[in-house]
Short mmCIF file of C-alpha atoms in Angstrom, two decimals:
data_model
loop_
_atom_site.label_atom_id
_atom_site.label_comp_id
_atom_site.label_asym_id
_atom_site.label_seq_id
_atom_site.Cartn_x
_atom_site.Cartn_y
_atom_site.Cartn_z
CA MET A 298 -9.55 5.82 -17.96
CA ILE A 299 -6.14 4.30 -18.61
CA ASN A 300 -5.48 0.64 -17.86
CA LYS A 301 -2.02 0.85 -16.32
CA ARG A 302 -1.11 -2.75 -17.17
CA LEU A 303 -1.83 -2.05 -20.85
CA LEU A 304 0.13 1.19 -20.61
CA ILE A 305 3.20 -0.64 -19.28
CA LYS A 306 2.94 -3.26 -22.04
CA ASN A 307 2.65 -0.54 -24.68
CA LEU A 308 5.64 1.35 -23.27
CA LEU A 309 7.76 -1.82 -23.30
CA ALA A 310 6.65 -2.78 -26.81
CA HIS A 311 6.71 0.64 -28.44
CA ASN A 312 9.93 2.22 -27.28
CA ASP A 313 13.35 1.63 -25.90
CA GLU A 314 14.37 4.02 -23.13
CA CYS A 315 14.16 7.59 -24.41
CA SER A 316 13.38 11.16 -23.42
CA PHE A 317 9.98 10.25 -21.92
CA TYR A 318 10.52 6.71 -20.67
CA ASP A 319 12.96 4.81 -18.45
CA LYS A 320 12.93 1.35 -16.87
CA LYS A 321 14.54 0.00 -13.74
CA ARG A 322 15.06 -3.42 -12.19
CA GLN A 323 14.17 -2.02 -8.78
CA LEU A 324 14.17 1.13 -6.68
CA ASN A 325 16.45 1.45 -3.68
CA LEU A 326 15.40 4.40 -1.54
CA HIS A 327 17.04 3.14 1.67
CA ASN A 328 20.28 5.06 1.05
CA LYS A 329 21.42 8.35 -0.49
CA GLU A 330 22.95 6.72 -3.55
CA GLY A 331 19.64 5.09 -4.48
CA LYS A 332 17.72 8.28 -3.81
CA ALA A 333 20.19 10.32 -5.90
CA LYS A 334 19.84 7.99 -8.90
CA PHE A 335 16.05 8.10 -8.71
CA LEU A 336 15.97 11.91 -8.40
CA LYS A 337 18.42 12.29 -11.30
CA HIS A 338 16.07 10.38 -13.63
CA ILE A 339 13.03 12.31 -12.41
CA CYS A 340 14.82 15.58 -13.07
CA ALA A 341 16.06 14.52 -16.53
CA LEU A 342 12.73 13.14 -17.76
CA SER A 343 10.84 16.17 -16.52
CA ASN A 344 13.22 18.60 -18.26
CA SER A 345 13.37 16.64 -21.53
CA ASN A 346 9.62 16.10 -21.83
CA PRO A 347 7.97 19.19 -20.29
CA SER A 348 4.67 19.10 -22.22
CA ASN A 349 3.66 15.45 -21.66
CA ASN A 350 3.61 12.68 -19.10
CA SER A 351 6.90 10.81 -18.67
CA TYR A 352 7.19 7.31 -17.21
CA ILE A 353 9.54 5.08 -15.24
CA VAL A 354 8.69 1.36 -15.18
CA VAL A 355 10.12 -0.53 -12.18
CA GLY A 356 10.52 -4.31 -12.11
CA VAL A 357 11.74 -4.93 -15.67
CA GLU A 358 15.08 -6.36 -16.82
CA ASP A 359 17.03 -3.84 -18.87
CA GLN A 360 18.36 -6.19 -21.53
CA ASP A 361 15.32 -8.20 -22.61
CA ASN A 362 12.31 -6.42 -21.05
CA GLU A 363 11.52 -9.48 -18.93
CA ILE A 364 8.89 -8.54 -16.33
CA THR A 365 10.36 -9.73 -13.02
CA GLY A 366 8.45 -7.42 -10.67
CA ASP A 367 9.45 -5.65 -7.49
CA ASP A 368 8.10 -5.34 -3.96
CA PHE A 369 4.83 -3.49 -3.34
CA PHE A 370 5.76 0.13 -2.65
CA ASP A 371 2.98 2.00 -0.88
CA ASP A 372 4.78 5.18 0.11
CA SER A 373 2.72 8.08 -1.21
CA ARG A 374 5.30 10.42 0.28
CA ILE A 375 7.71 9.79 -2.56
CA GLN A 376 6.52 13.23 -3.72
CA ASN A 377 8.00 14.68 -0.53
CA LEU A 378 11.41 13.29 -1.50
CA VAL A 379 11.22 15.00 -4.89
CA ASN A 380 10.06 18.26 -3.31
CA ALA A 381 12.89 18.14 -0.77
CA TYR A 382 15.68 18.00 -3.37
CA LEU A 383 14.41 19.63 -6.57
CA VAL A 384 13.59 23.22 -7.45
CA ASN A 385 10.49 23.35 -9.70
CA PRO A 386 9.69 19.71 -8.85
CA PRO A 387 7.25 17.90 -11.14
CA GLN A 388 4.18 16.23 -9.70
CA ILE A 389 4.73 12.48 -9.66
CA GLN A 390 2.63 9.41 -8.92
CA TYR A 391 3.79 5.91 -8.00
CA GLU A 392 1.40 3.03 -8.72
CA ASN A 393 1.68 -0.72 -8.14
CA VAL A 394 0.47 -2.75 -11.13
CA PRO A 395 -0.13 -6.54 -10.80
CA PHE A 396 0.79 -8.89 -13.66
CA PRO A 397 -0.58 -12.44 -14.06
CA ASN A 398 2.84 -14.14 -14.23
CA LEU A 399 4.12 -12.56 -11.00
CA PRO A 400 3.72 -13.85 -7.42
CA LYS A 401 1.03 -12.12 -5.37
CA ASP A 402 3.61 -10.12 -3.42
CA LYS A 403 5.29 -8.77 -6.56
CA VAL A 404 4.11 -5.95 -8.83
CA VAL A 405 5.45 -3.67 -11.54
CA GLY A 406 5.90 -0.10 -10.34
CA LEU A 407 4.77 2.74 -12.60
CA VAL A 408 6.09 6.24 -11.91
CA THR A 409 4.17 8.93 -13.80
CA ILE A 410 5.89 12.31 -14.07
CA LYS A 411 3.40 15.07 -14.88
CA PRO A 412 4.24 17.84 -17.38
CA LYS A 413 5.47 21.23 -16.19
CA SER A 414 6.97 24.25 -17.90
CA LYS A 415 9.90 25.29 -15.67
CA THR A 416 13.31 23.62 -15.57
CA SER A 417 13.94 21.32 -12.59
CA TYR A 418 17.31 21.33 -10.83
CA PHE A 419 18.80 20.22 -7.52
CA LYS A 420 18.44 22.62 -4.60
CA LYS A 421 21.02 20.80 -2.41
CA ASN A 422 23.69 18.12 -2.54
CA ILE A 423 22.87 14.43 -2.40
CA HIS A 424 25.49 11.66 -2.76
CA THR A 425 27.68 12.74 -5.73
CA ILE A 426 25.16 15.22 -7.18
CA LEU A 427 25.85 18.87 -6.36
CA ALA A 428 23.36 21.65 -5.73
CA ASN A 429 22.20 23.51 -8.88
CA SER A 430 22.86 20.45 -11.09
CA VAL A 431 20.52 20.13 -14.09
CA PHE A 432 19.90 16.85 -15.92
CA VAL A 433 18.39 15.97 -19.31
CA ARG A 434 17.87 12.77 -21.27
CA ARG A 435 20.11 11.75 -24.15
CA GLY A 436 18.75 8.48 -25.47
CA SER A 437 18.63 6.11 -22.49
CA ASN A 438 20.98 8.19 -20.32
CA SER A 439 20.32 10.97 -17.83
CA ILE A 440 23.22 13.40 -18.15
CA PRO A 441 24.13 16.77 -16.59
CA THR A 442 23.93 19.91 -18.71
CA SER A 443 24.80 23.59 -18.34
CA GLU A 444 22.87 24.67 -21.45
CA LYS A 445 19.52 26.41 -21.42
CA ILE A 446 16.78 23.83 -22.03
CA PRO A 447 14.24 24.88 -24.67
CA TYR A 448 10.57 24.07 -24.12
CA SER A 449 9.69 21.10 -26.34
CA LYS A 450 6.57 19.30 -27.59
CA GLN A 451 8.50 16.69 -29.51
CA ASN A 452 6.88 13.62 -27.93
CA THR A 453 3.25 14.77 -27.85
CA GLU A 454 1.86 12.67 -30.70
CA THR A 455 3.74 9.54 -29.63
CA ILE A 456 2.60 9.71 -26.01
CA ILE A 457 -1.03 10.50 -26.92
CA SER A 458 -1.00 7.44 -29.18
CA ILE A 459 0.44 5.18 -26.44
CA GLU A 460 -2.04 6.42 -23.83
CA ASN A 461 -5.05 6.17 -26.17
CA ASN A 462 -4.14 2.57 -26.96
CA SER A 463 -4.09 1.86 -23.21
CA ARG A 464 -7.69 2.90 -22.48
CA ASN A 465 -9.78 0.55 -20.38
CA SER A 466 -12.80 -1.39 -21.67
CA ILE A 467 -15.75 -3.26 -20.14
CA ALA A 468 -14.10 -6.55 -21.15
CA HIS A 469 -10.90 -5.66 -19.29
CA THR A 470 -12.90 -4.70 -16.18
CA LEU A 471 -15.01 -7.89 -16.15
CA ASP A 472 -11.98 -10.07 -16.80
CA GLY A 473 -10.17 -8.31 -13.96
CA VAL A 474 -12.97 -8.93 -11.43
CA ILE A 475 -13.32 -12.60 -12.39
CA ASP A 476 -9.56 -13.17 -12.26
CA PHE A 477 -9.26 -11.44 -8.86
CA VAL A 478 -12.07 -13.41 -7.20
CA ASN A 479 -11.84 -16.83 -8.87
CA ASN A 480 -8.16 -17.29 -9.70
CA ARG A 481 -5.81 -15.18 -7.62
CA HIS A 482 -7.55 -15.39 -4.23
CA LYS A 483 -8.96 -18.88 -3.97
CA GLY A 484 -9.65 -19.82 -0.37
CA ILE A 485 -9.61 -16.19 0.85
CA PRO A 486 -12.89 -14.25 1.21
CA SER A 487 -13.19 -11.74 -1.64
CA LYS A 488 -15.62 -8.93 -2.38
CA TYR A 489 -16.15 -6.17 -4.92
CA LYS A 490 -17.95 -2.83 -4.88
CA VAL A 491 -19.00 -0.58 -7.77
CA PHE A 492 -18.79 3.17 -7.21
CA LYS A 493 -20.61 5.75 -9.34
CA GLU A 494 -21.54 3.03 -11.88
CA LEU A 495 -17.97 3.23 -13.17
CA PHE A 496 -15.25 2.35 -10.66
CA VAL A 497 -14.78 -1.20 -9.37
CA ILE A 498 -12.75 -2.02 -6.26
CA CYS A 499 -11.99 -5.66 -5.39
CA TRP A 500 -10.55 -6.74 -2.06
CA SER A 501 -9.72 -9.94 -0.24
CA GLY A 502 -8.58 -10.74 3.28
CA ASN A 503 -9.06 -13.03 6.25
CA PRO A 504 -11.29 -11.37 8.87
CA LYS A 505 -10.51 -11.65 12.57
CA LYS A 506 -12.08 -10.05 15.62
CA ILE A 507 -9.76 -8.31 18.10
CA ARG A 508 -11.63 -6.76 21.01
CA ASP A 509 -14.34 -4.61 19.42
CA LYS A 510 -12.72 -4.28 15.97
CA THR A 511 -12.75 -6.47 12.87
CA PHE A 512 -9.35 -6.59 11.19
CA PHE A 513 -8.33 -8.22 7.92
CA SER A 514 -5.00 -9.94 7.29
CA ARG A 515 -3.39 -11.07 4.01
CA VAL A 516 -5.13 -8.09 2.44
CA ASP A 517 -5.10 -7.35 -1.28
CA ILE A 518 -7.04 -4.35 -2.67
CA GLU A 519 -7.18 -3.32 -6.34
CA LEU A 520 -8.82 -0.63 -8.44
CA ILE A 521 -9.76 -2.95 -11.27
CA ASN A 522 -10.47 -0.29 -13.90
CA GLU A 523 -6.88 0.89 -13.89
CA GLN A 524 -5.27 -2.43 -12.87
CA VAL A 525 -3.68 -0.69 -9.87
CA LYS A 526 -3.00 -2.43 -6.57
CA LEU A 527 -4.02 0.03 -3.84
CA PHE A 528 -2.85 -2.05 -0.89
CA TYR A 529 -1.13 -5.36 -0.26
CA SER A 530 0.18 -7.03 2.87
CA ALA A 531 0.76 -10.62 3.88
CA GLN A 532 0.71 -9.79 7.60
CA ASP A 533 -0.72 -6.43 8.60
CA GLU A 534 -4.00 -5.79 10.37
CA VAL A 535 -6.29 -3.61 8.27
CA GLU A 536 -9.71 -2.05 8.79
CA ILE A 537 -11.93 -1.52 5.73
CA PHE A 538 -14.88 0.86 5.58
CA TYR A 539 -16.93 1.95 2.57
CA ASP A 540 -20.11 3.81 1.69
CA GLU A 541 -21.61 4.91 -1.62
CA ASN A 542 -18.90 7.49 -2.33
CA THR A 543 -15.75 6.43 -0.47
CA PHE A 544 -13.54 3.45 0.31
CA THR A 545 -11.30 3.79 3.37
CA ILE A 546 -8.33 1.62 4.36
CA THR A 547 -6.86 2.01 7.85
CA GLU A 548 -3.60 0.14 8.42
CA TYR A 549 -2.38 -0.93 11.86
CA VAL A 550 1.03 -2.16 13.00
CA SER A 551 1.59 -4.65 15.79
CA LEU A 552 4.43 -3.46 18.04
CA GLY A 553 5.78 -4.40 21.41
CA LEU A 554 8.68 -5.74 23.46
CA ASN A 555 9.06 -9.06 25.24
CA ASP A 556 6.04 -10.60 23.52
CA LYS A 557 3.72 -7.83 24.73
CA THR A 558 2.19 -6.38 21.59
CA SER A 559 -0.46 -3.75 20.88
CA TYR A 560 -2.04 -2.49 17.67
CA TYR A 561 -1.20 1.07 16.64
CA PRO A 562 -2.97 2.86 13.77
CA LEU A 563 -0.35 3.69 11.13
CA GLU A 564 -2.03 5.32 8.16
CA GLN A 565 -5.45 5.91 6.64
CA GLN A 566 -6.04 5.97 2.90
CA LYS A 567 -9.38 7.33 1.68
CA ILE A 568 -10.49 7.02 -1.95
CA SER A 569 -13.34 9.37 -2.90
CA PHE A 570 -15.26 8.82 -6.16
CA PHE A 571 -17.09 11.57 -8.05
CA ASP A 572 -19.91 11.68 -10.61
CA ASN A 573 -17.69 13.33 -13.23
CA GLY A 574 -15.55 10.17 -13.66
CA TYR A 575 -12.69 11.20 -11.37
CA TYR A 576 -11.44 9.91 -8.05
CA LYS A 577 -9.16 11.31 -5.37
CA ILE A 578 -6.88 9.48 -2.92
CA GLU A 579 -6.14 11.19 0.40
CA THR A 580 -3.58 9.78 2.83
CA LYS A 581 -3.47 10.65 6.52
CA MET A 582 -0.67 9.61 8.89
CA LEU A 583 -2.04 8.37 12.23
CA PHE A 584 1.04 6.84 13.85
CA GLU A 585 2.14 7.83 17.34
CA PRO A 586 5.16 5.70 18.33
CA PRO A 587 4.96 3.88 21.68
CA GLN A 588 7.39 5.22 24.28
CA TYR A 589 9.32 2.93 26.63
CA ASN A 590 11.54 3.26 29.69
CA ARG A 591 14.93 4.30 28.34
CA LYS A 592 16.99 2.16 30.74
CA VAL A 593 15.07 -0.97 29.78
CA LEU A 594 15.30 -0.08 26.11
CA PHE A 595 19.06 0.53 26.40
CA HIS A 596 19.66 -3.08 27.46
CA ILE A 597 17.38 -4.40 24.70
CA TYR A 598 19.14 -2.22 22.13
CA ASN A 599 22.62 -3.46 23.13
CA SER A 600 21.43 -7.06 23.02
CA ASN A 601 20.12 -6.60 19.47
CA ILE A 602 23.29 -4.85 18.30
CA SER A 603 25.38 -7.73 19.70
CA LEU A 604 23.23 -10.20 17.81
CA LEU A 605 23.72 -8.27 14.56
CA ALA A 606 27.48 -8.17 15.18
CA LYS A 607 27.53 -11.98 15.39
CA LEU A 608 25.55 -12.12 12.17
CA GLN A 609 28.05 -9.82 10.40
CA LYS A 610 30.98 -11.93 11.60
CA ASN A 611 29.23 -15.06 10.31
CA SER A 612 29.40 -16.55 13.81
CA PRO A 613 27.02 -19.46 14.47
CA LEU A 614 23.76 -18.51 16.21
CA THR A 615 21.96 -20.57 18.80
CA ASP A 616 18.35 -21.61 18.23
CA ARG A 617 17.28 -18.91 20.68
CA GLU A 618 19.26 -16.27 18.78
CA GLU A 619 17.77 -17.41 15.47
CA ASN A 620 14.31 -16.87 16.95
CA ASP A 621 15.33 -13.50 18.42
CA LEU A 622 16.61 -12.38 15.01
CA GLU A 623 13.04 -12.44 13.72
CA ASN A 624 12.12 -9.58 16.07
CA VAL A 625 15.27 -7.48 15.56
CA PRO A 626 13.97 -5.21 12.72
CA LEU A 627 10.84 -4.12 14.56
CA THR A 628 12.68 -3.84 17.90
CA LEU A 629 15.35 -1.57 16.40
CA MET A 630 12.59 0.45 14.78
CA ILE A 631 11.09 1.02 18.25
CA CYS A 632 14.55 1.96 19.54
CA TYR A 633 15.03 4.50 16.73
CA LEU A 634 11.62 6.05 17.42
CA ASN A 635 12.63 6.36 21.09
CA GLY A 636 15.79 8.35 20.40
CA PHE A 637 18.42 5.70 19.57
CA ASN A 638 19.46 7.50 16.39
CA GLU A 639 21.98 4.90 15.16
CA ALA A 640 19.45 2.04 15.26
CA LYS A 641 18.13 2.68 11.75
CA GLN A 642 21.58 2.72 10.14
CA LYS A 643 22.60 -0.43 12.04
CA LEU A 644 19.58 -2.15 10.53
CA ILE A 645 20.30 -0.94 6.99
CA GLU A 646 23.89 -2.21 7.24
CA VAL A 647 22.70 -5.83 7.61
CA LYS A 648 19.97 -5.69 4.96
CA SER A 649 21.71 -8.17 2.62
CA LEU A 650 22.35 -10.62 5.49
CA LEU A 651 18.72 -10.51 6.60
CA LYS A 652 17.59 -11.04 3.02
CA GLN A 653 19.77 -14.16 2.70
CA ASN A 654 18.41 -15.75 5.87
CA LYS A 655 16.35 -18.89 5.30
CA ASN A 656 13.61 -17.53 7.56
CA GLY A 657 11.69 -15.26 5.16
CA THR A 658 9.81 -13.58 8.01
CA ILE A 659 13.01 -11.78 9.06
CA PHE A 660 13.37 -9.88 5.80
CA ARG A 661 9.62 -9.19 5.63
CA ASN A 662 9.91 -7.61 9.08
CA PHE A 663 12.88 -5.57 7.84
CA LYS A 664 10.85 -4.22 4.93
CA ASP A 665 7.90 -3.44 7.23
CA ALA A 666 10.18 -1.58 9.66
CA MET A 667 11.80 0.48 6.89
CA ARG A 668 8.39 1.28 5.40
CA VAL A 669 7.10 2.60 8.72
CA LEU A 670 10.28 4.64 9.30
CA ARG A 671 10.05 6.11 5.80
CA LYS A 672 6.45 7.16 6.40
CA VAL A 673 7.32 8.71 9.75
CA LYS A 674 10.28 10.59 8.29
CA TYR A 675 8.40 12.18 5.41
CA ASN A 676 5.39 12.94 7.58
CA THR A 677 7.67 14.75 10.06
CA ASN A 678 9.36 16.67 7.24
#
């Protein structure tokens, strides 16, 4: 079992960017340019290293390898994005890896690109990349090529060595449990559970009773053996269920208009553990968007768009408008899910302004809204 934190350290220490490894400060999958750049690197690494795992490390400065971290990215449907644009797409996995020097809401992302024998290329246009484009790695660059790509095993020994030096140990597991419970989550109830005498899951969260359900907020869940953060949220309502073989996380979102909110199940993640030392994660989308009267929603939508227009013009906002701004991301998300197709783009256009606002809740709500919309989009596709 590979300790993903050790793997990242070994990748950073052992190699500069090359034909099986790339690093990024952050991922931006909100627009086509960011998606195109990400897909280009996936395509190039897969083609240049077809017989081994390739890796992209997210949350690292390019010049000095400083680990700065990035936001928790829980979208398992990133595979759907790759499948939508690439012919012969590789299987990929995105994991969130906590590091001791980072804040609790920051992690290092690890993208693992599985080996495959056939050449990957773009099936359709995206941003400046044309259909049928093929990319390979030359040093630290992903470049287009028209040449036939030979099957290569050039990196096999190097990657086996890096992965073998990243294997987990009992000491790493015990240290991880103690650090999770005693250091990183002081003051928040924490628990752990051992599955199949091998896997250890730790979780923390503040319980609260709502009607007949027990929800947890400020939830942090980690698979300690691999140093992978399975779930993190500072706000969401989460149900946790486990038995001897499975651990299930059901995430809810609180949505409503005019201070009338309800809890809607968003997604369920089920981790199943097996006696042969393997585990499987299954994700099921549960979300059914609430539907509202279109005339009422039309007035609310126009009010929110007017507020964003004032923000873009740098016009002063009243105290009431400052408070209303906090609800704009989730309100426009509801509008988009009710057929106001421009609402999502209007929200993306003011991302930088929302991020700069002194009220941090506004940008957190923006990220939550975009995360839900991303899940809905890929589930529909």
